[in-house]
PDB file of C-alpha atoms in Angstrom:
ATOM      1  CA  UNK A 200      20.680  23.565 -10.989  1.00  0.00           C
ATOM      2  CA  UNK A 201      18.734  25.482  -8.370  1.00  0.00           C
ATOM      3  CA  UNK A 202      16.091  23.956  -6.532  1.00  0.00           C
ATOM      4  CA  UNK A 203      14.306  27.509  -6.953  1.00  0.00           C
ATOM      5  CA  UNK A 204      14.764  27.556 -10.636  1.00  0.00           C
ATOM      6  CA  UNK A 205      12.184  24.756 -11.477  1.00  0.00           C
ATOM      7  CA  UNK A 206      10.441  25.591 -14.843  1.00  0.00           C
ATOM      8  CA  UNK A 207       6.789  25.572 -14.742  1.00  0.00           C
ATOM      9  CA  UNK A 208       6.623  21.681 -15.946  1.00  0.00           C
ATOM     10  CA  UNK A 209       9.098  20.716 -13.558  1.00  0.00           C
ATOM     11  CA  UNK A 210       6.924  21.804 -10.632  1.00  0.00           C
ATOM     12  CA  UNK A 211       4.505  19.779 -11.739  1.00  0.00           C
ATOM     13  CA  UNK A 212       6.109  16.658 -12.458  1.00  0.00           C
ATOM     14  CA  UNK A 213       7.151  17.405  -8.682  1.00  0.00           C
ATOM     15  CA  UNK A 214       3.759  17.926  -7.356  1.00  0.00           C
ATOM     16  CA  UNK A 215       2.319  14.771  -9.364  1.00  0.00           C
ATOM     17  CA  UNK A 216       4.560  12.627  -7.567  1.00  0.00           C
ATOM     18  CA  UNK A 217       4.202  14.047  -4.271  1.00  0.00           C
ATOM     19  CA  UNK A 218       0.423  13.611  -4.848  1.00  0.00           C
ATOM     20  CA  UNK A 219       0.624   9.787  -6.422  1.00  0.00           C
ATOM     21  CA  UNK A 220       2.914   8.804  -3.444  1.00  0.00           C
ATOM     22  CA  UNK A 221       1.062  10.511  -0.869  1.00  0.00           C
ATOM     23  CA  UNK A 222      -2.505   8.646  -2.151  1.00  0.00           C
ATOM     24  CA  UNK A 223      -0.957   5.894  -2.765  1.00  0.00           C
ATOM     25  CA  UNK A 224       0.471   5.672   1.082  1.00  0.00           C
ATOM     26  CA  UNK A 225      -2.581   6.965   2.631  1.00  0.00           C
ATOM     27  CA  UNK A 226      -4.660   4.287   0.444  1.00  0.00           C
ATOM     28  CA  UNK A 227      -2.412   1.351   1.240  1.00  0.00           C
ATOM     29  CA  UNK A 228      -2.583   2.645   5.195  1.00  0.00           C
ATOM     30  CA  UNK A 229      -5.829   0.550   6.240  1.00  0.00           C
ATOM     31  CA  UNK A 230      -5.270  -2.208   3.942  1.00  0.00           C
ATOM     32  CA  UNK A 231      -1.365  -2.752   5.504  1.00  0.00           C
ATOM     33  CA  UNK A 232      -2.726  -2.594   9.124  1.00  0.00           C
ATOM     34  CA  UNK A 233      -5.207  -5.324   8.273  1.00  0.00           C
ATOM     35  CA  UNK A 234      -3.054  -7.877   6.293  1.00  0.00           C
ATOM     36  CA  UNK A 235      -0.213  -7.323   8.637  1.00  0.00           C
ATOM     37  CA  UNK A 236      -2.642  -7.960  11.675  1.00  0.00           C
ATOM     38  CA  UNK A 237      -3.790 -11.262   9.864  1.00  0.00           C
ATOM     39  CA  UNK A 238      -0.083 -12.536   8.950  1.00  0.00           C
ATOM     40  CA  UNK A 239       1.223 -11.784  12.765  1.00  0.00           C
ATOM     41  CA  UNK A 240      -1.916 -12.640  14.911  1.00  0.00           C
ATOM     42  CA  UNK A 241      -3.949 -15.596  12.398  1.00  0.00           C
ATOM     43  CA  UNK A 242      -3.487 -19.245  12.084  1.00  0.00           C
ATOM     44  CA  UNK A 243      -5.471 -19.668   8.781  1.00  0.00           C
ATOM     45  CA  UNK A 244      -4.980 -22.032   5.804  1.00  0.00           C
ATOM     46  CA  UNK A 245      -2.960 -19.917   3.444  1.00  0.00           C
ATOM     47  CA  UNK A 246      -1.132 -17.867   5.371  1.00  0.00           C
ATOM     48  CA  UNK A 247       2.031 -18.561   3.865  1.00  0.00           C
ATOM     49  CA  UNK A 248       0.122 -17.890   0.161  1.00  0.00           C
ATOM     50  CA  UNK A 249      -1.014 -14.937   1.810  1.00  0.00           C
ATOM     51  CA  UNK A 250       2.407 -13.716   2.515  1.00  0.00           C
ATOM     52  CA  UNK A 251       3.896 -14.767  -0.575  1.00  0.00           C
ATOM     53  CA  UNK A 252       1.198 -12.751  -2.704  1.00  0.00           C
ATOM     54  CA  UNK A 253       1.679  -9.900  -0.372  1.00  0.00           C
ATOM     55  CA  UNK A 254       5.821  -9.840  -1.044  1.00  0.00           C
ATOM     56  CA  UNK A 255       5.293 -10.773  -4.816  1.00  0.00           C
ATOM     57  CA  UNK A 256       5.989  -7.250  -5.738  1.00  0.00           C
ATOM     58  CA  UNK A 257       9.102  -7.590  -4.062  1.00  0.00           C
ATOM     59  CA  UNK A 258      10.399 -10.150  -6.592  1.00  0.00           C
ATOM     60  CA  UNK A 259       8.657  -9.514  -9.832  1.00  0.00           C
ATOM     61  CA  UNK A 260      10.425  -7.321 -12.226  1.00  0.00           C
ATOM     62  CA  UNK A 261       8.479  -4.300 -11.700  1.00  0.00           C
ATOM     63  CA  UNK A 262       7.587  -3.620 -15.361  1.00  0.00           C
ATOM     64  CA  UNK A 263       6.379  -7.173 -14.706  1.00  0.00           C
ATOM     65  CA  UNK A 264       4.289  -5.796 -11.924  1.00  0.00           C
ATOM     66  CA  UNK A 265       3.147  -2.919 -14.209  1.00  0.00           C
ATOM     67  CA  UNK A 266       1.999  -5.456 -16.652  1.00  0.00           C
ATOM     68  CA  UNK A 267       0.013  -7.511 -14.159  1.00  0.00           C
ATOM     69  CA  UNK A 268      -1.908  -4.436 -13.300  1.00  0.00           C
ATOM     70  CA  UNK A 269      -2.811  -3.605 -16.961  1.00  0.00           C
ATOM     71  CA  UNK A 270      -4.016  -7.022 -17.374  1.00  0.00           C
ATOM     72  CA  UNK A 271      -6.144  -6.518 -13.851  1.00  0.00           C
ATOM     73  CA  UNK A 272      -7.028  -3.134 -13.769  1.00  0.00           C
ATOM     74  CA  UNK A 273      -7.121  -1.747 -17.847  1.00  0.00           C
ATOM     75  CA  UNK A 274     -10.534  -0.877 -19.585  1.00  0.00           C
ATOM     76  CA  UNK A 275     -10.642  -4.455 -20.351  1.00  0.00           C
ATOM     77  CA  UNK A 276      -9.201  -6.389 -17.424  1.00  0.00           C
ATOM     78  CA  UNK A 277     -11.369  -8.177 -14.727  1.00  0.00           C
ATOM     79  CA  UNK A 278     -11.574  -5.399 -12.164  1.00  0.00           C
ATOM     80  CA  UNK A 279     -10.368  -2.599 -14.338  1.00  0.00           C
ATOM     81  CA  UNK A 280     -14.006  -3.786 -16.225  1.00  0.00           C
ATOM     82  CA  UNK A 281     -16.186  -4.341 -13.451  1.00  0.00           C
ATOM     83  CA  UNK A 282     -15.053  -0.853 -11.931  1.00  0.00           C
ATOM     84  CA  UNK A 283     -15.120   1.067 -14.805  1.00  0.00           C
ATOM     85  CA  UNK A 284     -18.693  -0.119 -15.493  1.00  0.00           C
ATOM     86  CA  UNK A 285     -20.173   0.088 -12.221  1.00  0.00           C
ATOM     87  CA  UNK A 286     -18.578   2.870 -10.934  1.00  0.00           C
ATOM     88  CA  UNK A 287     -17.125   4.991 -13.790  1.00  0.00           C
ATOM     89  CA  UNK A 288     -13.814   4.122 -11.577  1.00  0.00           C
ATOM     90  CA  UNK A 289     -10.653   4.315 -14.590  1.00  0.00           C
ATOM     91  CA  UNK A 290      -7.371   3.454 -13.393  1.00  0.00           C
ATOM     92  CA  UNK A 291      -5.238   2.399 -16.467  1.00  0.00           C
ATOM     93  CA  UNK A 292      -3.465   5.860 -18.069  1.00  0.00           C
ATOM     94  CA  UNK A 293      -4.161   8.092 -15.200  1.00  0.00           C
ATOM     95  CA  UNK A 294      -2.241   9.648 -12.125  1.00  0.00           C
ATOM     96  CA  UNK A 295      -5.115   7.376 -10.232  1.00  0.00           C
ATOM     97  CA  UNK A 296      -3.469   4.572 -11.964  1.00  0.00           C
ATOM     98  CA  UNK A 297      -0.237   5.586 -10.723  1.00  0.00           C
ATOM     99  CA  UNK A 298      -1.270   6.233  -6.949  1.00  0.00           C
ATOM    100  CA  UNK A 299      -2.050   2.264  -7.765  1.00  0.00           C
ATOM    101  CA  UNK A 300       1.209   1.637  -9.020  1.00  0.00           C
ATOM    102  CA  UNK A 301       2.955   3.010  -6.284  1.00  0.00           C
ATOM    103  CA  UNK A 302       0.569   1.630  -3.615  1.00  0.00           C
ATOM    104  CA  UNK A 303       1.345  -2.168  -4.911  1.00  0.00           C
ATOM    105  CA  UNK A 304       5.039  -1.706  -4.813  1.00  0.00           C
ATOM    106  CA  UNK A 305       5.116   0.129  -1.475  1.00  0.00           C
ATOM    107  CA  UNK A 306       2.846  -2.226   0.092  1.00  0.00           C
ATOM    108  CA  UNK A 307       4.894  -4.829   0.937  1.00  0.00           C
ATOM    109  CA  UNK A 308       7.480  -3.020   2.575  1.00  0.00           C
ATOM    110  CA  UNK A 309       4.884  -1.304   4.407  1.00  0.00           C
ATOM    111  CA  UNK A 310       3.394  -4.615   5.655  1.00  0.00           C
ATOM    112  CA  UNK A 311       6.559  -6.161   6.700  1.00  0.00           C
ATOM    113  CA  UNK A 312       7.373  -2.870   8.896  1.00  0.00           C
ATOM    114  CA  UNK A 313       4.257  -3.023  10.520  1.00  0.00           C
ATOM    115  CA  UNK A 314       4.054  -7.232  10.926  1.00  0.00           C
ATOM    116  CA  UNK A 315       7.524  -6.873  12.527  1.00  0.00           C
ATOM    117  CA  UNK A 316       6.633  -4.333  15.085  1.00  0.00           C
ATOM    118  CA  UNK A 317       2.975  -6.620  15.616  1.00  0.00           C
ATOM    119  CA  UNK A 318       4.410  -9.555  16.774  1.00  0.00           C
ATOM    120  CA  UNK A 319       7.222  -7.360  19.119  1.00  0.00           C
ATOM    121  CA  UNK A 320       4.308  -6.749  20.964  1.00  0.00           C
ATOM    122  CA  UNK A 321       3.566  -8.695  24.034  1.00  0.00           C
ATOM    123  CA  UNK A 322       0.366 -10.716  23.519  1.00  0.00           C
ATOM    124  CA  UNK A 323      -0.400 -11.202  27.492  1.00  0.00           C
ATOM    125  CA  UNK A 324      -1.276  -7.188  27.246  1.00  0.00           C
ATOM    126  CA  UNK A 325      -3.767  -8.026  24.807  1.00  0.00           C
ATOM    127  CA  UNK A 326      -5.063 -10.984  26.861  1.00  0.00           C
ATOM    128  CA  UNK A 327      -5.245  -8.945  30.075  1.00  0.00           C
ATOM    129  CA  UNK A 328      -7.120  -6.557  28.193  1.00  0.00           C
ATOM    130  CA  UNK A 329      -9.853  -8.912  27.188  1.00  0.00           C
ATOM    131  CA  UNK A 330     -10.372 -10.597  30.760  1.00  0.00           C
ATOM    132  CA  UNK A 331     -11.163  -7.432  31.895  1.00  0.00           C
ATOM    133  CA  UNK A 332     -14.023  -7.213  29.450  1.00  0.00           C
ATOM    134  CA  UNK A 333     -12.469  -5.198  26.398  1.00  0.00           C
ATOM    135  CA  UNK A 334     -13.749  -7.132  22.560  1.00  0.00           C
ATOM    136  CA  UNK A 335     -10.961  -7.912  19.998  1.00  0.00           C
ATOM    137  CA  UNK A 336     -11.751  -4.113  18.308  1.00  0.00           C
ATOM    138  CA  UNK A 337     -11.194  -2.738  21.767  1.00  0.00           C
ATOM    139  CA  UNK A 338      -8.086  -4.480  22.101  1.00  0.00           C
ATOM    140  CA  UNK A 339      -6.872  -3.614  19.189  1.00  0.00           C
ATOM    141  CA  UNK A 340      -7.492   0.014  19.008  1.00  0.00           C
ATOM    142  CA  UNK A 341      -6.566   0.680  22.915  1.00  0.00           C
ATOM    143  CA  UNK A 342      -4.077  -1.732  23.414  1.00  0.00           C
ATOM    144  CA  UNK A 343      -1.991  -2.830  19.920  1.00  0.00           C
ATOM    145  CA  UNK A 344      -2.584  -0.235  17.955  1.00  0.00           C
ATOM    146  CA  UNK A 345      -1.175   2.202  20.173  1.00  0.00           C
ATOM    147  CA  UNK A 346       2.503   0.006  20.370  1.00  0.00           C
ATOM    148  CA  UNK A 347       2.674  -0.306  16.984  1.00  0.00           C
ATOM    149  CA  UNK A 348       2.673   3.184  15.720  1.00  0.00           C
ATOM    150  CA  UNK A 349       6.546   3.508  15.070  1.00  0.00           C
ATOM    151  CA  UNK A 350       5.861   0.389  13.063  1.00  0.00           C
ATOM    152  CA  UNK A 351       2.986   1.782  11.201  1.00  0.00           C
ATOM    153  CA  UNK A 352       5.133   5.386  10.953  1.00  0.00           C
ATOM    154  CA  UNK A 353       8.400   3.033   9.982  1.00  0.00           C
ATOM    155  CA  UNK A 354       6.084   1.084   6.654  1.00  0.00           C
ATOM    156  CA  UNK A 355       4.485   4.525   5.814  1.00  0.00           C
ATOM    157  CA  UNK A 356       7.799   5.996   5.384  1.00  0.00           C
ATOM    158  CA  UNK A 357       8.731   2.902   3.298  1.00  0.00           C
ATOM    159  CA  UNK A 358       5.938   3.139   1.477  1.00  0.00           C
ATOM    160  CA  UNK A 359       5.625   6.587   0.480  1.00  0.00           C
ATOM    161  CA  UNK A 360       9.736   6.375  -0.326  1.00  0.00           C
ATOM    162  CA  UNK A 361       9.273   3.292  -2.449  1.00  0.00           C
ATOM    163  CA  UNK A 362       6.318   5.051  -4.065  1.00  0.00           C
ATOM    164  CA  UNK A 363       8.701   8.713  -4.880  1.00  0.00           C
ATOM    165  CA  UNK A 364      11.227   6.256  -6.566  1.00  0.00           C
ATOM    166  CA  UNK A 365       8.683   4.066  -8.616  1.00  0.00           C
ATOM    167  CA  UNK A 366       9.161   4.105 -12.349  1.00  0.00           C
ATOM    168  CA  UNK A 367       8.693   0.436 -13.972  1.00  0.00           C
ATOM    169  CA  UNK A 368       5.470  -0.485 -12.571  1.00  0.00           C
ATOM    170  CA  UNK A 369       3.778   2.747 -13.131  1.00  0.00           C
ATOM    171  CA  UNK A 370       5.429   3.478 -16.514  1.00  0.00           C
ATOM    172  CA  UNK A 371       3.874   0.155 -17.723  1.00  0.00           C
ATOM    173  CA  UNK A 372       0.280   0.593 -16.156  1.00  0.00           C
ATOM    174  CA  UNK A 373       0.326   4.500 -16.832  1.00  0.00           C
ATOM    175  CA  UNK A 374       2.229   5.748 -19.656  1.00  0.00           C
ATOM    176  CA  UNK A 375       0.401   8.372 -21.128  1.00  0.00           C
ATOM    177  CA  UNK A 376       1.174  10.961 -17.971  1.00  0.00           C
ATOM    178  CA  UNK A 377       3.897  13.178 -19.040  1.00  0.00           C
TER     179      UNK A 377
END
């Protein structure tokens, strides 16, 4: 078949997940940086919970994933209650709920990208950058963030490829989208 020859419905099926995996990358972008930050740079009770939770999507059966995220995020779930009632924020059976979906199973390959290219980075540029006056922000935006960027580009791609390719998760959480 033609690439050009795309019915009508097609194009849209193509353009909805092009859109989930694009939201669901850009969303998971901040929330990546920060959790790979505090898994490469902290010494904190937890930190190996806070890995495992982070690479739990990894293991789980993604329809088991999917399932999780009804129970969390539905009408009548914990979060999926308190947002829909504070906020009017839905996730469960829309391409919202998807972009959600996609963002938990992208996210930890997207976190172990950028972790990995983290702790290549040599820490004695960070601590000459904060004798000579610069706060941990400072450091981080002038200094690390900067080195890390083919790390960050590397778990984006990841991401956003893990997200195109996502079917049990966001079957189970969203199955009403055609």
């Amino acid at each position: 078949m033609d690439w050009m020859t795309l019915s009508p419905e097609e194009w849209t099926a193509v353009m909805l997940s092009l859109r989930v995996a694009i939201v669901a990358t850009l969303v998971s972008l901040p929330f990546g940086i920060a959790i790979a930050y505090a898994l490469a740079r902290g010494r904190f009770w937890g930190h190996g919970l806070l890995n495992g939770l982070v690479l739990m999507p990894l293991i789980l059966p993604p329809v088991v994933t999917g399932y999780l995220l009804l129970i969390l995020f539905g009408r009548r779930g914990p979060i999926g209650a308190f947002l829909a009632d504070t906020f009017g924020i839905v996730f469960s059976f829309r391409w919202t709920g998807a972009a959600l979906a996609c963002g938990v199973m992208g996210f930890p390959l997207m976190v172990r990208a950028i972790r990995l290219s983290m702790e290549a980075v040599d820490t004695r540029l960070e601590e000459a950058a904060g004798t000579l006056g610069a706060n941990r922000l400072w450091v981080f935006l002038t200094v690390t963030l900067p080195l890390i960027i083919p790390g960050i580009i590397a778990g984006m791609i990841l991401c956003f490829a893990k997200a195109m390719g996502e079917f049990g998760a966001t079957i189970t959480f969203v199955s009403n989208i055609p």
